[in-house]
GROMACS .gro file of C-alpha atoms in nm:
model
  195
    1UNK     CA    1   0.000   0.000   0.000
    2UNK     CA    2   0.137   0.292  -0.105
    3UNK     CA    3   0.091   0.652   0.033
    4UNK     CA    4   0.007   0.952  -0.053
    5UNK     CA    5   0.109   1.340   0.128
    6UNK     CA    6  -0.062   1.665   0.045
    7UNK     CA    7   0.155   1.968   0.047
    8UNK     CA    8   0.464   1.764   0.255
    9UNK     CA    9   0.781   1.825   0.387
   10UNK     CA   10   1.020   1.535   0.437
   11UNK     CA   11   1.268   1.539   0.751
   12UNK     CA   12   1.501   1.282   0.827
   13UNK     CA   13   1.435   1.115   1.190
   14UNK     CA   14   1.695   1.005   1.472
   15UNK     CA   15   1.702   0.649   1.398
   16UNK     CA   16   1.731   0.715   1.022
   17UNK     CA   17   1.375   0.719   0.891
   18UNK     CA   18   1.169   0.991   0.707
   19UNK     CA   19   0.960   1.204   0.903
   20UNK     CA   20   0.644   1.331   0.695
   21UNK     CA   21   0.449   1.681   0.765
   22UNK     CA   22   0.263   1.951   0.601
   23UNK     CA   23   0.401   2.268   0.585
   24UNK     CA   24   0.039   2.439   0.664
   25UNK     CA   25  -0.041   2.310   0.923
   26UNK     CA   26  -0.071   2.485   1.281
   27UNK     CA   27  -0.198   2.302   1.584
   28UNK     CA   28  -0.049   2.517   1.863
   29UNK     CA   29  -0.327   2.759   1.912
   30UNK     CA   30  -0.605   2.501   1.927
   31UNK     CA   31  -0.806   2.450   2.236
   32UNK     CA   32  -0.724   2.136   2.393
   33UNK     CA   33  -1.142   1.998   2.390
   34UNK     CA   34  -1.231   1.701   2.201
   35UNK     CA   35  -1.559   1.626   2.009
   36UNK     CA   36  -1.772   1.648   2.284
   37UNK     CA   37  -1.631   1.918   2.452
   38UNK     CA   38  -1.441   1.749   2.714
   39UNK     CA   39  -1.067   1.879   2.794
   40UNK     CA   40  -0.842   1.663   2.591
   41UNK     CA   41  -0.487   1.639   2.687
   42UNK     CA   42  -0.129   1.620   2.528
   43UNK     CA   43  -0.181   1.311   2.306
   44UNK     CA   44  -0.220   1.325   1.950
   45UNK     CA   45  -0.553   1.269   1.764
   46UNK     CA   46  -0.558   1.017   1.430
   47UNK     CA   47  -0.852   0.998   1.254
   48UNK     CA   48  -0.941   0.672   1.063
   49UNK     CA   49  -1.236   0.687   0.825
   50UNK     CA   50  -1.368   0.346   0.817
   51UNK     CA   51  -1.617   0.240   0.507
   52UNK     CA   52  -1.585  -0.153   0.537
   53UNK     CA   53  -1.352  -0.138   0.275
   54UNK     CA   54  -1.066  -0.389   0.250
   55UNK     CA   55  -0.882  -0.040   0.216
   56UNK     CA   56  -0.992   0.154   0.504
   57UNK     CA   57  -0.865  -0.184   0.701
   58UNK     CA   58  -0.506  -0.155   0.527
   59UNK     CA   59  -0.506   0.192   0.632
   60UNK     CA   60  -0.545   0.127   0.968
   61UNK     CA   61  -0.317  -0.160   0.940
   62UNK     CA   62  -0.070   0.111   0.795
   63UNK     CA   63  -0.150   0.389   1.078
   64UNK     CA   64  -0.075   0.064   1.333
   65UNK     CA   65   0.252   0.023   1.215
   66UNK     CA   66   0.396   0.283   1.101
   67UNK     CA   67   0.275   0.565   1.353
   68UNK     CA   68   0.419   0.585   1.678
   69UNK     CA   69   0.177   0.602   1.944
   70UNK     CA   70   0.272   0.712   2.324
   71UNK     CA   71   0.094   0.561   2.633
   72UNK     CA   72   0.077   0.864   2.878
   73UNK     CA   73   0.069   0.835   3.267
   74UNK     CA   74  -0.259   1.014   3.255
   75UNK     CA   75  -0.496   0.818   3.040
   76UNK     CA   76  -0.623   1.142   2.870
   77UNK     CA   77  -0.269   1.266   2.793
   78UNK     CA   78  -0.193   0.929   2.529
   79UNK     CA   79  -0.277   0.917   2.217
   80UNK     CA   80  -0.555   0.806   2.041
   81UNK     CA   81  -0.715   0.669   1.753
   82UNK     CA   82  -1.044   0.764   1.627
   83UNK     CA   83  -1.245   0.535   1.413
   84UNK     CA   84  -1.517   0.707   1.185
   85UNK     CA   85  -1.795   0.530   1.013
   86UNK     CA   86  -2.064   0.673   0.784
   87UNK     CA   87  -2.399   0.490   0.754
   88UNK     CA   88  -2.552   0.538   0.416
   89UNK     CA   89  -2.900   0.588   0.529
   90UNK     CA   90  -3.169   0.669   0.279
   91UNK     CA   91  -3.378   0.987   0.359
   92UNK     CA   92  -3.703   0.942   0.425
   93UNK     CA   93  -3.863   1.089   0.168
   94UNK     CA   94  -3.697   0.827  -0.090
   95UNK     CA   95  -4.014   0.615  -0.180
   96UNK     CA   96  -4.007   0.578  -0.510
   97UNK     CA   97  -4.292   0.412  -0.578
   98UNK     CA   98  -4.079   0.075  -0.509
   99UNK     CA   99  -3.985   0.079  -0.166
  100UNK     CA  100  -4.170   0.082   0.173
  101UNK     CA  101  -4.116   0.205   0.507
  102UNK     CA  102  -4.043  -0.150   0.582
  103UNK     CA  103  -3.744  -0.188   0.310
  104UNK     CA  104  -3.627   0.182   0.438
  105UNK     CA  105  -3.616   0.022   0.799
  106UNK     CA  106  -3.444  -0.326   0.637
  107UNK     CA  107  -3.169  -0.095   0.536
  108UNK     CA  108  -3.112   0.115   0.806
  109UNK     CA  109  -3.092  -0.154   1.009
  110UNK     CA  110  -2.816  -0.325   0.746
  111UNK     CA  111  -2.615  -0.025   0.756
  112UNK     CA  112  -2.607   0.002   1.146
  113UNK     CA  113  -2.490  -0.399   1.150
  114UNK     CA  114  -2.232  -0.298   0.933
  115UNK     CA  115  -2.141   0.004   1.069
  116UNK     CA  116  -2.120  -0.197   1.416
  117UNK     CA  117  -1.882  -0.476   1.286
  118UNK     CA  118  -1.644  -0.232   1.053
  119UNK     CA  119  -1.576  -0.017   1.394
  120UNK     CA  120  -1.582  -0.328   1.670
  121UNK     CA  121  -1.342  -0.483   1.399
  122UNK     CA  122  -1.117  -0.177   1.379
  123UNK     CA  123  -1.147  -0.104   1.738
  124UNK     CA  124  -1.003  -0.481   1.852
  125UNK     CA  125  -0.706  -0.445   1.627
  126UNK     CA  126  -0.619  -0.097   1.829
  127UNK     CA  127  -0.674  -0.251   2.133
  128UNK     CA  128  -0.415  -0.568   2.000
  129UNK     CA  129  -0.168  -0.305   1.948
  130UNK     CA  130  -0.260  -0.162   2.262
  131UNK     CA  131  -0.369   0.200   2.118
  132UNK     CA  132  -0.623   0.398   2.317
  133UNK     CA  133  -0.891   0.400   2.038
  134UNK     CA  134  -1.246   0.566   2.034
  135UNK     CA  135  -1.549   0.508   1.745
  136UNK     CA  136  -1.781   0.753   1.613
  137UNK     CA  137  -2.072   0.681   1.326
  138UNK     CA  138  -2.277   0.939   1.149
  139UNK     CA  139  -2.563   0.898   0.934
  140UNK     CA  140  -2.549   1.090   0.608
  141UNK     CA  141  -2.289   1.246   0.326
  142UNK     CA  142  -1.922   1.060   0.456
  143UNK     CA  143  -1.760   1.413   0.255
  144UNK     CA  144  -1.881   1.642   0.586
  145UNK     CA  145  -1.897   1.438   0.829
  146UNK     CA  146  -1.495   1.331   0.780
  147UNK     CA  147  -1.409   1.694   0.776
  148UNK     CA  148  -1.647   1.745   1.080
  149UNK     CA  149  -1.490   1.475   1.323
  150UNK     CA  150  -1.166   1.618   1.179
  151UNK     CA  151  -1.252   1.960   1.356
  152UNK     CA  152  -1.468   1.891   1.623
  153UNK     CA  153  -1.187   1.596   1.745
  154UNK     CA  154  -0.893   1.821   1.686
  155UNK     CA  155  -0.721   1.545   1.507
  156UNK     CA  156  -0.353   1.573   1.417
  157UNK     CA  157  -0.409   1.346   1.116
  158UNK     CA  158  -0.660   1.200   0.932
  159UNK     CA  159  -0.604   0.857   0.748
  160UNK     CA  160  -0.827   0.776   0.466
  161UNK     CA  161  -0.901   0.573   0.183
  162UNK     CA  162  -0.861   0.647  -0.200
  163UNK     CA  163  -1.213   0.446  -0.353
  164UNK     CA  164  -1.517   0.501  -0.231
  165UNK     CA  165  -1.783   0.660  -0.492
  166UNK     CA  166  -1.754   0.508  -0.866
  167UNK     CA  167  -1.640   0.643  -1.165
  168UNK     CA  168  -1.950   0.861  -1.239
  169UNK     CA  169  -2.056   0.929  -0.905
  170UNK     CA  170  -1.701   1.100  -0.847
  171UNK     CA  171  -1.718   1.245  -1.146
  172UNK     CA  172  -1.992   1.465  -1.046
  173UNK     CA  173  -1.981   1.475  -0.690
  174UNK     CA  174  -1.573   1.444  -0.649
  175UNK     CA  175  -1.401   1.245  -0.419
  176UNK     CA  176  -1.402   1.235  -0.057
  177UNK     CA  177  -1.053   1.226  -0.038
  178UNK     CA  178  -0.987   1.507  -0.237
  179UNK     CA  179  -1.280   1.653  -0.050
  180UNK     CA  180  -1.144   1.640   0.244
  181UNK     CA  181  -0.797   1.706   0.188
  182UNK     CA  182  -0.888   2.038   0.064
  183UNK     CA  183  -1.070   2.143   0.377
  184UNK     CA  184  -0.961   1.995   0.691
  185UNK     CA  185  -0.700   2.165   0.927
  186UNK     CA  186  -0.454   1.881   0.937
  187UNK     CA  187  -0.197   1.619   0.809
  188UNK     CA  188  -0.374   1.402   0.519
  189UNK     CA  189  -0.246   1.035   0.484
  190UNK     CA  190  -0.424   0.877   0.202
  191UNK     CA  191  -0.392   0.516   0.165
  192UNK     CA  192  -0.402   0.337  -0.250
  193UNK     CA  193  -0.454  -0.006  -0.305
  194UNK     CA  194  -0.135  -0.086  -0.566
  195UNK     CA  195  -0.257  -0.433  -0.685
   0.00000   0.00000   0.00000
């Protein structure tokens, strides 16, 4: 799996590795609160957007291994992992002539299984590798949402996928990767699938 920076600067690291960071980034003035408002310590914030992809589990694989993450004294003051999960959910108002309350229902209750086993499944493999680890899931467009558990969590980085939409549904609506990398305040890792 291969990686991709936006707008990066490379530095070399003690033990001889490559350090990776973007040059327009500042987190110094933020307000140490997470999402919901509680005081958030020193630890950095990684944000993993889950979709049940075989991708979005190599990223995570990838942030596992090749991130560093600290264990702090005070639990708050670690680091921490942050796995996000959309639910496509169809709006209410989407009869169309072929589907019933009861299929609407059948689905939302499919995407909250899913949603349910991507993050308990993402959230096991932290806790194997001993990472503090948190899981948040949204109903709705995956685009906002990413960038606004990217704000509201403060997150250092965000880790994401490359696929999601297809070809003509990206075409019009654009990525959410490029989406996203274009408006959130932080370090953009995006994970590609090289086979």
């Amino acid at each position: 799996m291969a990686v991709e920076e936006s707008k990066i600067d490379r530095h070399a690291t003690a033990d001889g590795g490559e350090m990776i960071a973007g040059d327009d980034v500042n987190h110094n003035d933020r307000e140490a609160k997470d999402g919901e408002g509680r005081k958030r310590g020193k630890g950095k914030v990684v944000v993993v957007a889950m979709d049940g992809s075989n991708l979005s589990t190599q990223a995570l694989h990838w942030v596992l291994e090749n991130l560093v993450f600290r264990k702090a004294e005070r639990d708050e003051d670690s680091d921490e992992i942050v796995l996000f999960h959309t639910q496509q959910v169809p709006p209410a108002n989407c009869n169309l002539g072929i589907t019933t309350q009861e299929m609407i229902d059948a689905i939302k209750m499919q995407e909250e299984e899913a949603a349910v086993e991507v993050l308990e499944s993402g959230k096991t493999l932290c806790e194997e590798h001993k990472v503090k680890v948190r899981t948040i899931v949204k109903s709705g467009d995956p685009r906002d949402h990413i960038c606004e558990i990217v704000e509201k969590e403060q997150a250092n980085v965000l880790v994401m996928g490359n696929n999601g939409h297809g070809t003509l549904k990206r075409l019009l609506l654009g990525s959410t990767s490029d989406h996203c990398v274009h408006r959130v305040k932080c370090h953009v890792i995006i994970a590609k699938d090289l086979r």
